[in-house]
PDB file of C-alpha atoms in Angstrom:
ATOM      1  CA  MET A   1     -62.685 -39.154 -64.817  1.00  0.00           C
ATOM      2  CA  LYS A   2     -61.727 -37.790 -67.838  1.00  0.00           C
ATOM      3  CA  LEU A   3     -63.128 -39.556 -71.083  1.00  0.00           C
ATOM      4  CA  PHE A   4     -61.494 -39.652 -74.275  1.00  0.00           C
ATOM      5  CA  HIS A   5     -62.606 -41.226 -77.797  1.00  0.00           C
ATOM      6  CA  SER A   6     -59.167 -41.256 -79.474  1.00  0.00           C
ATOM      7  CA  ILE A   7     -55.562 -42.081 -78.295  1.00  0.00           C
ATOM      8  CA  ASN A   8     -54.563 -38.694 -80.033  1.00  0.00           C
ATOM      9  CA  ASP A   9     -56.851 -36.825 -77.753  1.00  0.00           C
ATOM     10  CA  PHE A  10     -54.824 -37.661 -74.779  1.00  0.00           C
ATOM     11  CA  HIS A  11     -52.483 -35.123 -73.351  1.00  0.00           C
ATOM     12  CA  SER A  12     -50.928 -35.267 -69.699  1.00  0.00           C
ATOM     13  CA  ALA A  13     -47.972 -33.167 -68.137  1.00  0.00           C
ATOM     14  CA  LYS A  14     -47.394 -36.336 -66.078  1.00  0.00           C
ATOM     15  CA  LYS A  15     -46.118 -39.482 -66.464  1.00  0.00           C
ATOM     16  CA  THR A  16     -48.908 -42.450 -66.764  1.00  0.00           C
ATOM     17  CA  ILE A  17     -49.542 -45.722 -64.793  1.00  0.00           C
ATOM     18  CA  LEU A  18     -51.787 -47.557 -67.217  1.00  0.00           C
ATOM     19  CA  THR A  19     -53.346 -50.536 -68.401  1.00  0.00           C
ATOM     20  CA  LEU A  20     -54.975 -51.750 -71.379  1.00  0.00           C
ATOM     21  CA  GLY A  21     -57.743 -54.200 -72.736  1.00  0.00           C
ATOM     22  CA  THR A  22     -61.316 -54.792 -73.737  1.00  0.00           C
ATOM     23  CA  PHE A  23     -62.469 -54.779 -69.979  1.00  0.00           C
ATOM     24  CA  ASP A  24     -65.648 -56.464 -70.981  1.00  0.00           C
ATOM     25  CA  GLY A  25     -67.753 -56.810 -67.911  1.00  0.00           C
ATOM     26  CA  VAL A  26     -65.242 -54.801 -65.781  1.00  0.00           C
ATOM     27  CA  HIS A  27     -65.060 -58.189 -63.578  1.00  0.00           C
ATOM     28  CA  ILE A  28     -63.233 -58.901 -60.411  1.00  0.00           C
ATOM     29  CA  GLY A  29     -60.223 -60.084 -62.227  1.00  0.00           C
ATOM     30  CA  HIS A  30     -60.150 -56.735 -64.037  1.00  0.00           C
ATOM     31  CA  LYS A  31     -60.606 -54.883 -60.697  1.00  0.00           C
ATOM     32  CA  LYS A  32     -57.459 -56.371 -59.461  1.00  0.00           C
ATOM     33  CA  ILE A  33     -55.621 -54.535 -61.995  1.00  0.00           C
ATOM     34  CA  LEU A  34     -57.645 -51.553 -61.750  1.00  0.00           C
ATOM     35  CA  GLU A  35     -56.896 -51.180 -58.024  1.00  0.00           C
ATOM     36  CA  ARG A  36     -53.182 -51.755 -58.417  1.00  0.00           C
ATOM     37  CA  ILE A  37     -53.185 -48.779 -60.805  1.00  0.00           C
ATOM     38  CA  THR A  38     -55.124 -46.520 -58.351  1.00  0.00           C
ATOM     39  CA  GLN A  39     -52.921 -47.425 -55.546  1.00  0.00           C
ATOM     40  CA  ASN A  40     -49.673 -46.546 -57.405  1.00  0.00           C
ATOM     41  CA  THR A  41     -51.008 -43.176 -58.347  1.00  0.00           C
ATOM     42  CA  GLU A  42     -52.232 -42.155 -54.897  1.00  0.00           C
ATOM     43  CA  ASN A  43     -49.563 -39.621 -54.438  1.00  0.00           C
ATOM     44  CA  GLY A  44     -50.412 -37.693 -57.283  1.00  0.00           C
ATOM     45  CA  LYS A  45     -46.981 -38.025 -58.910  1.00  0.00           C
ATOM     46  CA  TYR A  46     -48.572 -40.135 -61.798  1.00  0.00           C
ATOM     47  CA  GLU A  47     -51.758 -40.288 -63.737  1.00  0.00           C
ATOM     48  CA  SER A  48     -53.700 -43.339 -63.839  1.00  0.00           C
ATOM     49  CA  LEU A  49     -55.027 -44.278 -67.361  1.00  0.00           C
ATOM     50  CA  VAL A  50     -57.089 -46.941 -69.078  1.00  0.00           C
ATOM     51  CA  LEU A  51     -56.878 -47.733 -72.918  1.00  0.00           C
ATOM     52  CA  THR A  52     -59.911 -49.759 -73.986  1.00  0.00           C
ATOM     53  CA  PHE A  53     -61.275 -50.454 -77.408  1.00  0.00           C
ATOM     54  CA  PHE A  54     -64.549 -50.130 -79.418  1.00  0.00           C
ATOM     55  CA  PRO A  55     -65.733 -52.100 -81.416  1.00  0.00           C
ATOM     56  CA  HIS A  56     -64.306 -55.190 -79.732  1.00  0.00           C
ATOM     57  CA  PRO A  57     -61.272 -56.393 -81.746  1.00  0.00           C
ATOM     58  CA  ARG A  58     -63.045 -59.859 -82.367  1.00  0.00           C
ATOM     59  CA  MET A  59     -65.985 -57.741 -84.176  1.00  0.00           C
ATOM     60  CA  VAL A  60     -63.386 -56.477 -86.593  1.00  0.00           C
ATOM     61  CA  LEU A  61     -60.940 -59.169 -87.120  1.00  0.00           C
ATOM     62  CA  GLN A  62     -63.017 -62.315 -87.408  1.00  0.00           C
ATOM     63  CA  GLU A  63     -65.848 -61.975 -90.150  1.00  0.00           C
ATOM     64  CA  LYS A  64     -68.369 -64.118 -88.752  1.00  0.00           C
ATOM     65  CA  SER A  65     -67.818 -63.338 -85.128  1.00  0.00           C
ATOM     66  CA  GLU A  66     -71.051 -62.945 -83.374  1.00  0.00           C
ATOM     67  CA  ILE A  67     -69.660 -62.131 -79.934  1.00  0.00           C
ATOM     68  CA  LYS A  68     -71.997 -60.624 -77.301  1.00  0.00           C
ATOM     69  CA  LEU A  69     -70.534 -58.272 -74.802  1.00  0.00           C
ATOM     70  CA  LEU A  70     -71.158 -58.112 -71.052  1.00  0.00           C
ATOM     71  CA  ASN A  71     -71.324 -54.237 -71.347  1.00  0.00           C
ATOM     72  CA  THR A  72     -72.502 -51.450 -73.549  1.00  0.00           C
ATOM     73  CA  ILE A  73     -70.128 -48.541 -73.922  1.00  0.00           C
ATOM     74  CA  SER A  74     -71.890 -46.431 -71.565  1.00  0.00           C
ATOM     75  CA  GLU A  75     -72.327 -49.294 -68.906  1.00  0.00           C
ATOM     76  CA  LYS A  76     -68.423 -50.038 -69.118  1.00  0.00           C
ATOM     77  CA  THR A  77     -67.669 -46.265 -68.663  1.00  0.00           C
ATOM     78  CA  LYS A  78     -69.870 -46.229 -65.525  1.00  0.00           C
ATOM     79  CA  LEU A  79     -68.268 -49.347 -64.090  1.00  0.00           C
ATOM     80  CA  LEU A  80     -64.637 -47.824 -64.994  1.00  0.00           C
ATOM     81  CA  GLU A  81     -65.317 -44.596 -63.378  1.00  0.00           C
ATOM     82  CA  ALA A  82     -66.522 -46.411 -60.067  1.00  0.00           C
ATOM     83  CA  THR A  83     -62.888 -47.845 -59.656  1.00  0.00           C
ATOM     84  CA  GLY A  84     -61.491 -44.335 -59.237  1.00  0.00           C
ATOM     85  CA  ILE A  85     -59.473 -44.399 -62.642  1.00  0.00           C
ATOM     86  CA  GLU A  86     -58.639 -40.871 -63.493  1.00  0.00           C
ATOM     87  CA  ASN A  87     -58.551 -41.157 -67.570  1.00  0.00           C
ATOM     88  CA  LEU A  88     -60.396 -43.569 -69.892  1.00  0.00           C
ATOM     89  CA  ILE A  89     -59.491 -43.675 -73.606  1.00  0.00           C
ATOM     90  CA  ILE A  90     -62.143 -45.545 -75.812  1.00  0.00           C
ATOM     91  CA  HIS A  91     -60.218 -45.816 -78.920  1.00  0.00           C
ATOM     92  CA  PRO A  92     -61.874 -47.034 -82.254  1.00  0.00           C
ATOM     93  CA  PHE A  93     -60.379 -50.358 -83.101  1.00  0.00           C
ATOM     94  CA  ASP A  94     -59.959 -51.007 -86.835  1.00  0.00           C
ATOM     95  CA  GLU A  95     -57.892 -53.028 -89.118  1.00  0.00           C
ATOM     96  CA  SER A  96     -55.086 -50.412 -89.422  1.00  0.00           C
ATOM     97  CA  PHE A  97     -54.762 -50.222 -85.594  1.00  0.00           C
ATOM     98  CA  SER A  98     -54.583 -54.039 -85.542  1.00  0.00           C
ATOM     99  CA  ARG A  99     -51.462 -53.860 -88.075  1.00  0.00           C
ATOM    100  CA  LEU A 100     -49.257 -52.103 -85.590  1.00  0.00           C
ATOM    101  CA  THR A 101     -46.457 -54.268 -84.775  1.00  0.00           C
ATOM    102  CA  ALA A 102     -45.678 -54.314 -81.006  1.00  0.00           C
ATOM    103  CA  GLU A 103     -42.810 -52.059 -81.225  1.00  0.00           C
ATOM    104  CA  GLU A 104     -44.847 -49.194 -82.992  1.00  0.00           C
ATOM    105  CA  PHE A 105     -47.446 -49.531 -80.498  1.00  0.00           C
ATOM    106  CA  VAL A 106     -45.010 -49.333 -77.386  1.00  0.00           C
ATOM    107  CA  HIS A 107     -42.978 -46.615 -79.074  1.00  0.00           C
ATOM    108  CA  SER A 108     -45.365 -44.491 -80.921  1.00  0.00           C
ATOM    109  CA  ILE A 109     -48.072 -44.876 -78.339  1.00  0.00           C
ATOM    110  CA  LEU A 110     -47.219 -45.889 -74.728  1.00  0.00           C
ATOM    111  CA  VAL A 111     -43.741 -44.024 -74.824  1.00  0.00           C
ATOM    112  CA  ASP A 112     -44.553 -40.996 -76.985  1.00  0.00           C
ATOM    113  CA  GLN A 113     -48.202 -40.466 -76.425  1.00  0.00           C
ATOM    114  CA  PHE A 114     -48.537 -41.541 -73.036  1.00  0.00           C
ATOM    115  CA  HIS A 115     -45.465 -40.934 -71.390  1.00  0.00           C
ATOM    116  CA  ILE A 116     -45.625 -44.347 -69.897  1.00  0.00           C
ATOM    117  CA  HIS A 117     -43.774 -44.721 -66.232  1.00  0.00           C
ATOM    118  CA  LYS A 118     -45.512 -48.064 -65.608  1.00  0.00           C
ATOM    119  CA  ILE A 119     -47.893 -50.720 -67.213  1.00  0.00           C
ATOM    120  CA  ILE A 120     -50.055 -53.110 -65.166  1.00  0.00           C
ATOM    121  CA  ILE A 121     -51.327 -56.103 -67.212  1.00  0.00           C
ATOM    122  CA  GLY A 122     -53.164 -59.390 -66.735  1.00  0.00           C
ATOM    123  CA  HIS A 123     -51.000 -62.796 -66.466  1.00  0.00           C
ATOM    124  CA  ASP A 124     -52.081 -63.618 -70.113  1.00  0.00           C
ATOM    125  CA  HIS A 125     -51.907 -60.442 -71.974  1.00  0.00           C
ATOM    126  CA  ARG A 126     -50.837 -60.400 -75.476  1.00  0.00           C
ATOM    127  CA  PHE A 127     -50.401 -57.427 -77.944  1.00  0.00           C
ATOM    128  CA  GLY A 128     -49.288 -56.164 -81.239  1.00  0.00           C
ATOM    129  CA  ARG A 129     -49.820 -57.228 -84.694  1.00  0.00           C
ATOM    130  CA  ASN A 130     -51.472 -60.762 -84.623  1.00  0.00           C
ATOM    131  CA  ARG A 131     -51.433 -60.619 -80.770  1.00  0.00           C
ATOM    132  CA  THR A 132     -47.784 -62.067 -81.032  1.00  0.00           C
ATOM    133  CA  ALA A 133     -46.182 -60.220 -78.198  1.00  0.00           C
ATOM    134  CA  ASN A 134     -46.488 -61.564 -74.785  1.00  0.00           C
ATOM    135  CA  ILE A 135     -45.128 -60.504 -71.073  1.00  0.00           C
ATOM    136  CA  ASP A 136     -41.521 -61.128 -71.935  1.00  0.00           C
ATOM    137  CA  ASN A 137     -41.661 -58.844 -75.097  1.00  0.00           C
ATOM    138  CA  LEU A 138     -43.144 -56.074 -72.906  1.00  0.00           C
ATOM    139  CA  ILE A 139     -40.430 -56.588 -70.281  1.00  0.00           C
ATOM    140  CA  ALA A 140     -37.950 -56.451 -72.948  1.00  0.00           C
ATOM    141  CA  PHE A 141     -39.567 -53.007 -74.308  1.00  0.00           C
ATOM    142  CA  GLY A 142     -39.685 -51.767 -70.608  1.00  0.00           C
ATOM    143  CA  ALA A 143     -35.755 -52.025 -70.180  1.00  0.00           C
ATOM    144  CA  GLU A 144     -35.117 -50.464 -73.714  1.00  0.00           C
ATOM    145  CA  TYR A 145     -37.509 -47.670 -73.237  1.00  0.00           C
ATOM    146  CA  GLY A 146     -37.322 -46.951 -69.481  1.00  0.00           C
ATOM    147  CA  PHE A 147     -40.697 -48.077 -68.283  1.00  0.00           C
ATOM    148  CA  GLU A 148     -41.789 -50.411 -65.579  1.00  0.00           C
ATOM    149  CA  VAL A 149     -43.888 -53.612 -66.137  1.00  0.00           C
ATOM    150  CA  GLU A 150     -45.935 -55.211 -63.364  1.00  0.00           C
ATOM    151  CA  GLN A 151     -47.718 -58.358 -64.213  1.00  0.00           C
ATOM    152  CA  ILE A 152     -50.845 -59.666 -61.922  1.00  0.00           C
ATOM    153  CA  THR A 153     -50.661 -63.412 -61.835  1.00  0.00           C
ATOM    154  CA  ALA A 154     -53.802 -65.714 -62.071  1.00  0.00           C
ATOM    155  CA  GLN A 155     -53.259 -66.669 -58.500  1.00  0.00           C
ATOM    156  CA  GLU A 156     -53.561 -62.981 -57.429  1.00  0.00           C
ATOM    157  CA  ILE A 157     -56.896 -62.769 -59.410  1.00  0.00           C
ATOM    158  CA  GLN A 158     -58.564 -65.880 -58.088  1.00  0.00           C
ATOM    159  CA  ASP A 159     -57.807 -69.556 -57.501  1.00  0.00           C
ATOM    160  CA  VAL A 160     -59.773 -70.082 -60.944  1.00  0.00           C
ATOM    161  CA  SER A 161     -59.111 -67.613 -63.577  1.00  0.00           C
ATOM    162  CA  VAL A 162     -62.009 -65.384 -64.094  1.00  0.00           C
ATOM    163  CA  SER A 163     -62.754 -64.310 -67.540  1.00  0.00           C
ATOM    164  CA  SER A 164     -65.534 -62.535 -69.790  1.00  0.00           C
ATOM    165  CA  THR A 165     -65.790 -65.829 -71.748  1.00  0.00           C
ATOM    166  CA  LYS A 166     -66.656 -67.912 -68.629  1.00  0.00           C
ATOM    167  CA  ILE A 167     -69.182 -65.190 -67.378  1.00  0.00           C
ATOM    168  CA  ARG A 168     -70.942 -65.269 -70.626  1.00  0.00           C
ATOM    169  CA  LYS A 169     -71.187 -68.885 -70.668  1.00  0.00           C
ATOM    170  CA  ALA A 170     -72.767 -68.692 -67.137  1.00  0.00           C
ATOM    171  CA  LEU A 171     -75.267 -66.048 -68.288  1.00  0.00           C
ATOM    172  CA  GLN A 172     -76.314 -68.095 -71.220  1.00  0.00           C
ATOM    173  CA  GLU A 173     -76.872 -71.162 -68.910  1.00  0.00           C
ATOM    174  CA  GLY A 174     -78.877 -68.860 -66.348  1.00  0.00           C
ATOM    175  CA  ASN A 175     -76.453 -69.098 -63.952  1.00  0.00           C
ATOM    176  CA  MET A 176     -76.843 -65.895 -62.093  1.00  0.00           C
ATOM    177  CA  ASN A 177     -74.946 -66.869 -58.959  1.00  0.00           C
ATOM    178  CA  LEU A 178     -71.554 -67.760 -60.912  1.00  0.00           C
ATOM    179  CA  ALA A 179     -72.062 -64.742 -63.212  1.00  0.00           C
ATOM    180  CA  ASN A 180     -72.660 -62.198 -60.485  1.00  0.00           C
ATOM    181  CA  ASP A 181     -69.637 -63.770 -58.023  1.00  0.00           C
ATOM    182  CA  TYR A 182     -67.202 -63.552 -61.251  1.00  0.00           C
ATOM    183  CA  LEU A 183     -68.375 -59.996 -61.894  1.00  0.00           C
ATOM    184  CA  GLY A 184     -68.400 -58.708 -58.515  1.00  0.00           C
ATOM    185  CA  TYR A 185     -71.829 -57.085 -58.919  1.00  0.00           C
ATOM    186  CA  ASP A 186     -75.430 -58.071 -60.405  1.00  0.00           C
ATOM    187  CA  TYR A 187     -75.350 -58.235 -64.200  1.00  0.00           C
ATOM    188  CA  PHE A 188     -77.628 -55.399 -65.396  1.00  0.00           C
ATOM    189  CA  LEU A 189     -79.268 -54.553 -68.348  1.00  0.00           C
ATOM    190  CA  THR A 190     -79.945 -50.863 -69.254  1.00  0.00           C
ATOM    191  CA  GLY A 191     -82.836 -49.573 -71.905  1.00  0.00           C
ATOM    192  CA  GLU A 192     -85.656 -47.529 -72.547  1.00  0.00           C
ATOM    193  CA  VAL A 193     -89.192 -48.345 -71.257  1.00  0.00           C
ATOM    194  CA  VAL A 194     -91.318 -48.874 -74.257  1.00  0.00           C
ATOM    195  CA  LYS A 195     -95.028 -49.792 -75.020  1.00  0.00           C
ATOM    196  CA  GLY A 196     -95.722 -53.382 -75.585  1.00  0.00           C
ATOM    197  CA  LYS A 197     -98.937 -55.210 -76.204  1.00  0.00           C
ATOM    198  CA  GLN A 198    -100.181 -54.627 -72.550  1.00  0.00           C
ATOM    199  CA  LEU A 199    -101.246 -58.311 -72.038  1.00  0.00           C
ATOM    200  CA  GLY A 200     -99.796 -58.398 -68.676  1.00  0.00           C
ATOM    201  CA  ARG A 201    -101.984 -55.689 -67.543  1.00  0.00           C
ATOM    202  CA  THR A 202    -105.206 -57.464 -68.462  1.00  0.00           C
ATOM    203  CA  ILE A 203    -104.158 -60.648 -66.052  1.00  0.00           C
ATOM    204  CA  GLY A 204    -102.985 -58.299 -63.095  1.00  0.00           C
ATOM    205  CA  PHE A 205     -99.204 -58.249 -64.054  1.00  0.00           C
ATOM    206  CA  PRO A 206     -98.630 -54.886 -65.756  1.00  0.00           C
ATOM    207  CA  THR A 207     -94.823 -55.029 -67.169  1.00  0.00           C
ATOM    208  CA  ALA A 208     -92.427 -52.529 -68.503  1.00  0.00           C
ATOM    209  CA  ASN A 209     -91.034 -53.480 -71.622  1.00  0.00           C
ATOM    210  CA  ILE A 210     -87.155 -52.893 -72.194  1.00  0.00           C
ATOM    211  CA  GLN A 211     -85.736 -51.769 -75.291  1.00  0.00           C
ATOM    212  CA  ILE A 212     -82.178 -52.304 -75.695  1.00  0.00           C
ATOM    213  CA  ASP A 213     -80.719 -50.295 -78.685  1.00  0.00           C
ATOM    214  CA  GLU A 214     -77.128 -51.844 -78.446  1.00  0.00           C
ATOM    215  CA  GLU A 215     -77.192 -55.175 -80.622  1.00  0.00           C
ATOM    216  CA  TYR A 216     -74.052 -56.386 -79.282  1.00  0.00           C
ATOM    217  CA  LYS A 217     -75.350 -56.515 -75.521  1.00  0.00           C
ATOM    218  CA  LEU A 218     -75.575 -59.998 -74.215  1.00  0.00           C
ATOM    219  CA  ILE A 219     -79.101 -60.819 -73.145  1.00  0.00           C
ATOM    220  CA  PRO A 220     -78.974 -63.903 -70.858  1.00  0.00           C
ATOM    221  CA  LYS A 221     -80.948 -67.071 -71.150  1.00  0.00           C
ATOM    222  CA  ASN A 222     -84.726 -66.785 -71.824  1.00  0.00           C
ATOM    223  CA  GLY A 223     -86.749 -67.587 -68.534  1.00  0.00           C
ATOM    224  CA  VAL A 224     -87.690 -65.858 -65.498  1.00  0.00           C
ATOM    225  CA  TYR A 225     -85.573 -63.647 -63.137  1.00  0.00           C
ATOM    226  CA  VAL A 226     -85.833 -62.031 -59.767  1.00  0.00           C
ATOM    227  CA  VAL A 227     -84.277 -58.322 -60.548  1.00  0.00           C
ATOM    228  CA  LYS A 228     -83.761 -55.119 -58.952  1.00  0.00           C
ATOM    229  CA  ALA A 229     -84.836 -52.082 -61.053  1.00  0.00           C
ATOM    230  CA  PHE A 230     -83.387 -48.614 -60.835  1.00  0.00           C
ATOM    231  CA  ILE A 231     -85.401 -45.784 -62.142  1.00  0.00           C
ATOM    232  CA  ASP A 232     -84.421 -42.127 -61.511  1.00  0.00           C
ATOM    233  CA  ASP A 233     -83.609 -42.502 -57.958  1.00  0.00           C
ATOM    234  CA  LEU A 234     -85.805 -45.361 -57.176  1.00  0.00           C
ATOM    235  CA  GLU A 235     -84.865 -48.867 -56.325  1.00  0.00           C
ATOM    236  CA  VAL A 236     -87.582 -51.270 -56.937  1.00  0.00           C
ATOM    237  CA  TYR A 237     -87.720 -55.305 -56.883  1.00  0.00           C
ATOM    238  CA  GLY A 238     -89.506 -56.996 -59.454  1.00  0.00           C
ATOM    239  CA  MET A 239     -89.449 -60.084 -61.818  1.00  0.00           C
ATOM    240  CA  MET A 240     -88.653 -60.237 -65.352  1.00  0.00           C
ATOM    241  CA  ASN A 241     -89.333 -62.362 -68.272  1.00  0.00           C
ATOM    242  CA  ILE A 242     -86.914 -62.649 -71.214  1.00  0.00           C
ATOM    243  CA  GLY A 243     -88.336 -64.706 -74.185  1.00  0.00           C
ATOM    244  CA  PHE A 244     -91.129 -64.986 -76.724  1.00  0.00           C
ATOM    245  CA  ASN A 245     -94.263 -65.229 -74.914  1.00  0.00           C
ATOM    246  CA  PRO A 246     -95.193 -68.637 -76.391  1.00  0.00           C
ATOM    247  CA  THR A 247     -98.589 -68.549 -74.343  1.00  0.00           C
ATOM    248  CA  VAL A 248     -99.800 -65.819 -76.899  1.00  0.00           C
ATOM    249  CA  ASN A 249     -97.741 -66.948 -79.822  1.00  0.00           C
ATOM    250  CA  GLY A 250     -95.070 -64.140 -79.646  1.00  0.00           C
ATOM    251  CA  GLN A 251     -92.882 -63.727 -82.735  1.00  0.00           C
ATOM    252  CA  ARG A 252     -89.809 -61.995 -81.367  1.00  0.00           C
ATOM    253  CA  GLN A 253     -87.976 -61.713 -78.114  1.00  0.00           C
ATOM    254  CA  THR A 254     -88.896 -59.321 -75.232  1.00  0.00           C
ATOM    255  CA  ILE A 255     -87.739 -58.159 -72.011  1.00  0.00           C
ATOM    256  CA  GLU A 256     -90.693 -57.452 -69.801  1.00  0.00           C
ATOM    257  CA  VAL A 257     -90.392 -56.544 -66.075  1.00  0.00           C
ATOM    258  CA  ASN A 258     -93.083 -56.598 -63.519  1.00  0.00           C
ATOM    259  CA  LEU A 259     -92.124 -54.339 -60.558  1.00  0.00           C
ATOM    260  CA  PHE A 260     -93.536 -54.829 -57.191  1.00  0.00           C
ATOM    261  CA  ASP A 261     -95.646 -52.236 -55.513  1.00  0.00           C
ATOM    262  CA  PHE A 262     -95.020 -49.764 -58.288  1.00  0.00           C
ATOM    263  CA  ASP A 263     -97.547 -48.184 -60.718  1.00  0.00           C
ATOM    264  CA  ALA A 264     -95.695 -44.757 -61.987  1.00  0.00           C
ATOM    265  CA  ASP A 265     -95.715 -44.106 -65.545  1.00  0.00           C
ATOM    266  CA  ILE A 266     -92.221 -44.835 -66.782  1.00  0.00           C
ATOM    267  CA  TYR A 267     -92.651 -44.929 -70.729  1.00  0.00           C
ATOM    268  CA  GLY A 268     -89.812 -43.248 -72.394  1.00  0.00           C
ATOM    269  CA  LYS A 269     -87.685 -43.486 -69.138  1.00  0.00           C
ATOM    270  CA  LYS A 270     -84.112 -45.266 -68.827  1.00  0.00           C
ATOM    271  CA  ILE A 271     -84.175 -47.979 -66.558  1.00  0.00           C
ATOM    272  CA  GLU A 272     -81.321 -50.217 -65.351  1.00  0.00           C
ATOM    273  CA  VAL A 273     -82.417 -53.929 -64.368  1.00  0.00           C
ATOM    274  CA  SER A 274     -80.107 -56.086 -62.234  1.00  0.00           C
ATOM    275  CA  LEU A 275     -80.303 -59.810 -62.637  1.00  0.00           C
ATOM    276  CA  LEU A 276     -80.511 -61.135 -59.168  1.00  0.00           C
ATOM    277  CA  GLN A 277     -81.680 -64.902 -59.419  1.00  0.00           C
ATOM    278  CA  TYR A 278     -83.033 -67.272 -62.251  1.00  0.00           C
ATOM    279  CA  LEU A 279     -86.117 -68.654 -61.469  1.00  0.00           C
ATOM    280  CA  ARG A 280     -87.406 -70.896 -64.022  1.00  0.00           C
ATOM    281  CA  GLU A 281     -87.438 -71.681 -67.991  1.00  0.00           C
ATOM    282  CA  GLU A 282     -89.997 -69.912 -70.217  1.00  0.00           C
ATOM    283  CA  GLN A 283     -93.044 -72.218 -70.694  1.00  0.00           C
ATOM    284  CA  LYS A 284     -96.263 -72.206 -72.825  1.00  0.00           C
ATOM    285  CA  PHE A 285     -99.372 -72.463 -71.000  1.00  0.00           C
ATOM    286  CA  GLY A 286    -102.772 -73.989 -72.112  1.00  0.00           C
ATOM    287  CA  SER A 287    -104.473 -70.642 -71.102  1.00  0.00           C
ATOM    288  CA  LEU A 288    -104.178 -67.265 -69.739  1.00  0.00           C
ATOM    289  CA  ASP A 289    -105.600 -68.480 -66.213  1.00  0.00           C
ATOM    290  CA  LEU A 290    -102.826 -71.103 -66.301  1.00  0.00           C
ATOM    291  CA  LEU A 291    -100.256 -68.409 -67.073  1.00  0.00           C
ATOM    292  CA  LYS A 292    -101.726 -66.053 -64.158  1.00  0.00           C
ATOM    293  CA  ALA A 293    -101.362 -68.789 -61.590  1.00  0.00           C
ATOM    294  CA  GLN A 294     -97.855 -69.288 -62.651  1.00  0.00           C
ATOM    295  CA  LEU A 295     -97.082 -65.735 -62.213  1.00  0.00           C
ATOM    296  CA  ASN A 296     -98.655 -65.549 -58.860  1.00  0.00           C
ATOM    297  CA  LYS A 297     -96.308 -68.509 -57.986  1.00  0.00           C
ATOM    298  CA  ASP A 298     -93.235 -66.558 -59.732  1.00  0.00           C
ATOM    299  CA  GLN A 299     -94.314 -63.460 -57.607  1.00  0.00           C
ATOM    300  CA  GLN A 300     -94.170 -65.277 -54.351  1.00  0.00           C
ATOM    301  CA  ASP A 301     -90.910 -67.018 -55.182  1.00  0.00           C
ATOM    302  CA  SER A 302     -89.433 -63.724 -55.786  1.00  0.00           C
ATOM    303  CA  LEU A 303     -90.624 -61.969 -52.818  1.00  0.00           C
ATOM    304  CA  THR A 304     -89.051 -64.663 -50.717  1.00  0.00           C
ATOM    305  CA  PHE A 305     -85.806 -64.389 -52.482  1.00  0.00           C
ATOM    306  CA  VAL A 306     -85.912 -60.686 -51.930  1.00  0.00           C
ATOM    307  CA  SER A 307     -86.666 -61.133 -48.190  1.00  0.00           C
ATOM    308  CA  ARG A 308     -83.542 -63.006 -47.503  1.00  0.00           C
ATOM    309  CA  LEU A 309     -81.659 -60.124 -48.855  1.00  0.00           C
ATOM    310  CA  GLN A 310     -83.053 -57.659 -46.351  1.00  0.00           C
TER     311      GLN A 310
END
């Protein structure tokens, strides 16, 4: 897959079949659209193209927006590449871009820059200044400028409409089953392993502290999770705590993973952690012994869950 960081950087001798949107989560609804694009370009006559944006438009247009995203840019790129798309443009979204009228966008970008043959979009797509244009407007532009418009209906995506908003809500409630079903993969966090207080080591549960640099990344509900971690080429199961370590009066949120049957030094390494199941709420215990007893139970519950997967 070729990656471009601006619309102006993309050039192709072929006409394109494309889609556009924020694609946060690259969930099963998105994948219906992306599959349709790759199917349309299999004969090599056209090139597949995805146009997405960063920052998320709501970060730019809504002054007090505190939207959290399901994917970092690198995570989204990885997920989109796995779909077989040939070209990805991550265009900087700013106020001047948001002021383009629908016709300016279609004429100067879709037609002149992308040499569009067909656009495939979801059932609820809106575009142009103030998002005033809809599918009917796009079909009219297609007739005027000579490109096809294909719409993916809500029914084709699923009986219930999948949306990034619904997935965010499920994650904030700790509903991993629903979130992962909608995503079509296990929700994951990517970060660097950094040194923490090393308290876990003193009670027999050493943890890897995960530092996520992207403040916009959605961190799911505080609590204990069953997880699967990927470090280099290794796949390791474990349990993870998201929260404030109230037993020892922690002052800031941390993400700590205890990996089963694993004792390598991974400080400074990148780690990807998939969240498989929410086990319990974060609790404050009266002593470290009580905390240790609960961690033993969490470990057994996690291993029981993992055994069902294998």
